[in-house]
PDB file of C-alpha atoms in Angstrom:
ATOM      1  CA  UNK A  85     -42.266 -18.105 -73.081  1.00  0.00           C
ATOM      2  CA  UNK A  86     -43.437 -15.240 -71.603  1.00  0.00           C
ATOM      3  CA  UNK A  87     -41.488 -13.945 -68.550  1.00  0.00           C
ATOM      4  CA  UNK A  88     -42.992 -11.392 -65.864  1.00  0.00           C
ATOM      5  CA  UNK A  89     -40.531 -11.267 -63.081  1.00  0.00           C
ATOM      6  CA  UNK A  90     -36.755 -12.523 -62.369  1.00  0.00           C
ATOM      7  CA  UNK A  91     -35.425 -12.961 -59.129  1.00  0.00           C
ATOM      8  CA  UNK A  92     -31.806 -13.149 -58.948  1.00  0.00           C
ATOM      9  CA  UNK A  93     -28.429 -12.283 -57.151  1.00  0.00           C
ATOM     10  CA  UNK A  94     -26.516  -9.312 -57.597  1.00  0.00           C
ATOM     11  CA  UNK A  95     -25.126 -10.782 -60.578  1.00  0.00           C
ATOM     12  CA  UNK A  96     -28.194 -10.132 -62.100  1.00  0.00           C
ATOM     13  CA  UNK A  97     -28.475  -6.596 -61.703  1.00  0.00           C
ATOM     14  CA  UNK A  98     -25.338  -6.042 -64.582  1.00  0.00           C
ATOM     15  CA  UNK A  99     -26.205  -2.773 -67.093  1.00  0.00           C
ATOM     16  CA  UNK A 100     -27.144  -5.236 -69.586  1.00  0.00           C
ATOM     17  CA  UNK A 101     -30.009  -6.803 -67.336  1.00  0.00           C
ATOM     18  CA  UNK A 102     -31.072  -3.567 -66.595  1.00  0.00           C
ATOM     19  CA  UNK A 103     -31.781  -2.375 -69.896  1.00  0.00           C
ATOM     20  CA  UNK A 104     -33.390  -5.815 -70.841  1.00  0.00           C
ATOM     21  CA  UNK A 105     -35.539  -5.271 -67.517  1.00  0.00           C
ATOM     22  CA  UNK A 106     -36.754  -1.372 -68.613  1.00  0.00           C
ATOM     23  CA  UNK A 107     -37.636  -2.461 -72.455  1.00  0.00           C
ATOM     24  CA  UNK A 108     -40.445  -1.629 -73.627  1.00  0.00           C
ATOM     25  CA  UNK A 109     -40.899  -4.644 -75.804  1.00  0.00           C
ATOM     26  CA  UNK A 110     -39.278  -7.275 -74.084  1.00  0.00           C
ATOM     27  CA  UNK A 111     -39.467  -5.483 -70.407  1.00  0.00           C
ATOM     28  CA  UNK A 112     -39.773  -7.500 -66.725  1.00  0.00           C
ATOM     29  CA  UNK A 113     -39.677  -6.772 -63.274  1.00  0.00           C
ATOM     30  CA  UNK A 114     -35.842  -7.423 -62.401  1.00  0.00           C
ATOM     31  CA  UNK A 115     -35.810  -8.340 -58.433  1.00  0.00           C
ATOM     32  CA  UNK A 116     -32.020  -8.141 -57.068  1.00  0.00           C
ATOM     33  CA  UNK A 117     -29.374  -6.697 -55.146  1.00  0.00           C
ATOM     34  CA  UNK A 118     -28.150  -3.482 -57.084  1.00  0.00           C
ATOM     35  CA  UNK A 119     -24.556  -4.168 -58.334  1.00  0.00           C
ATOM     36  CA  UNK A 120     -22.153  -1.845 -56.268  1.00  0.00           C
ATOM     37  CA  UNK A 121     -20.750  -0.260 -59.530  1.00  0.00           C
ATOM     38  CA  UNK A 122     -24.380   1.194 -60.713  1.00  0.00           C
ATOM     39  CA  UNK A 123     -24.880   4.470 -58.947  1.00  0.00           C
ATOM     40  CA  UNK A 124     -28.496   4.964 -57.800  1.00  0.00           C
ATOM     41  CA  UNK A 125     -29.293   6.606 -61.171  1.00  0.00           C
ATOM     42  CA  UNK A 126     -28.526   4.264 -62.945  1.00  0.00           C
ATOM     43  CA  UNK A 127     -25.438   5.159 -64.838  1.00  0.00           C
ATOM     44  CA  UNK A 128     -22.619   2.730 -64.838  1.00  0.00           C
ATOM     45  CA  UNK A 129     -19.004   3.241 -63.002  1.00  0.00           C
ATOM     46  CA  UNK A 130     -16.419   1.273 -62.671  1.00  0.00           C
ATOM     47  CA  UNK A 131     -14.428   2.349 -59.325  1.00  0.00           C
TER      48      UNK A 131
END
């Protein structure tokens, strides 16, 4: 199955999601809510 675009909560927009969504191989448009421990740049904090 090949998969273009996921739409999803903010549950969706975990570090691990992100990195499936920016692959190169395997990459997809990721449409969500960012989760409010991913600064805008993309790193991952936990407040």
């Amino acid at each position: 199955m090949e998969v273009d675009t996921v739409i999803g909560d903010t549950a969706y927009s975990g570090i691990e999601n992100l990195r499936l969504a920016e692959g190169e191989k395997n990459g997809f448009e990721l449409i969500s809510k960012l989760h409010p421990v991913i600064r805008a740049d993309g790193v991952f904090c936990i407040k």
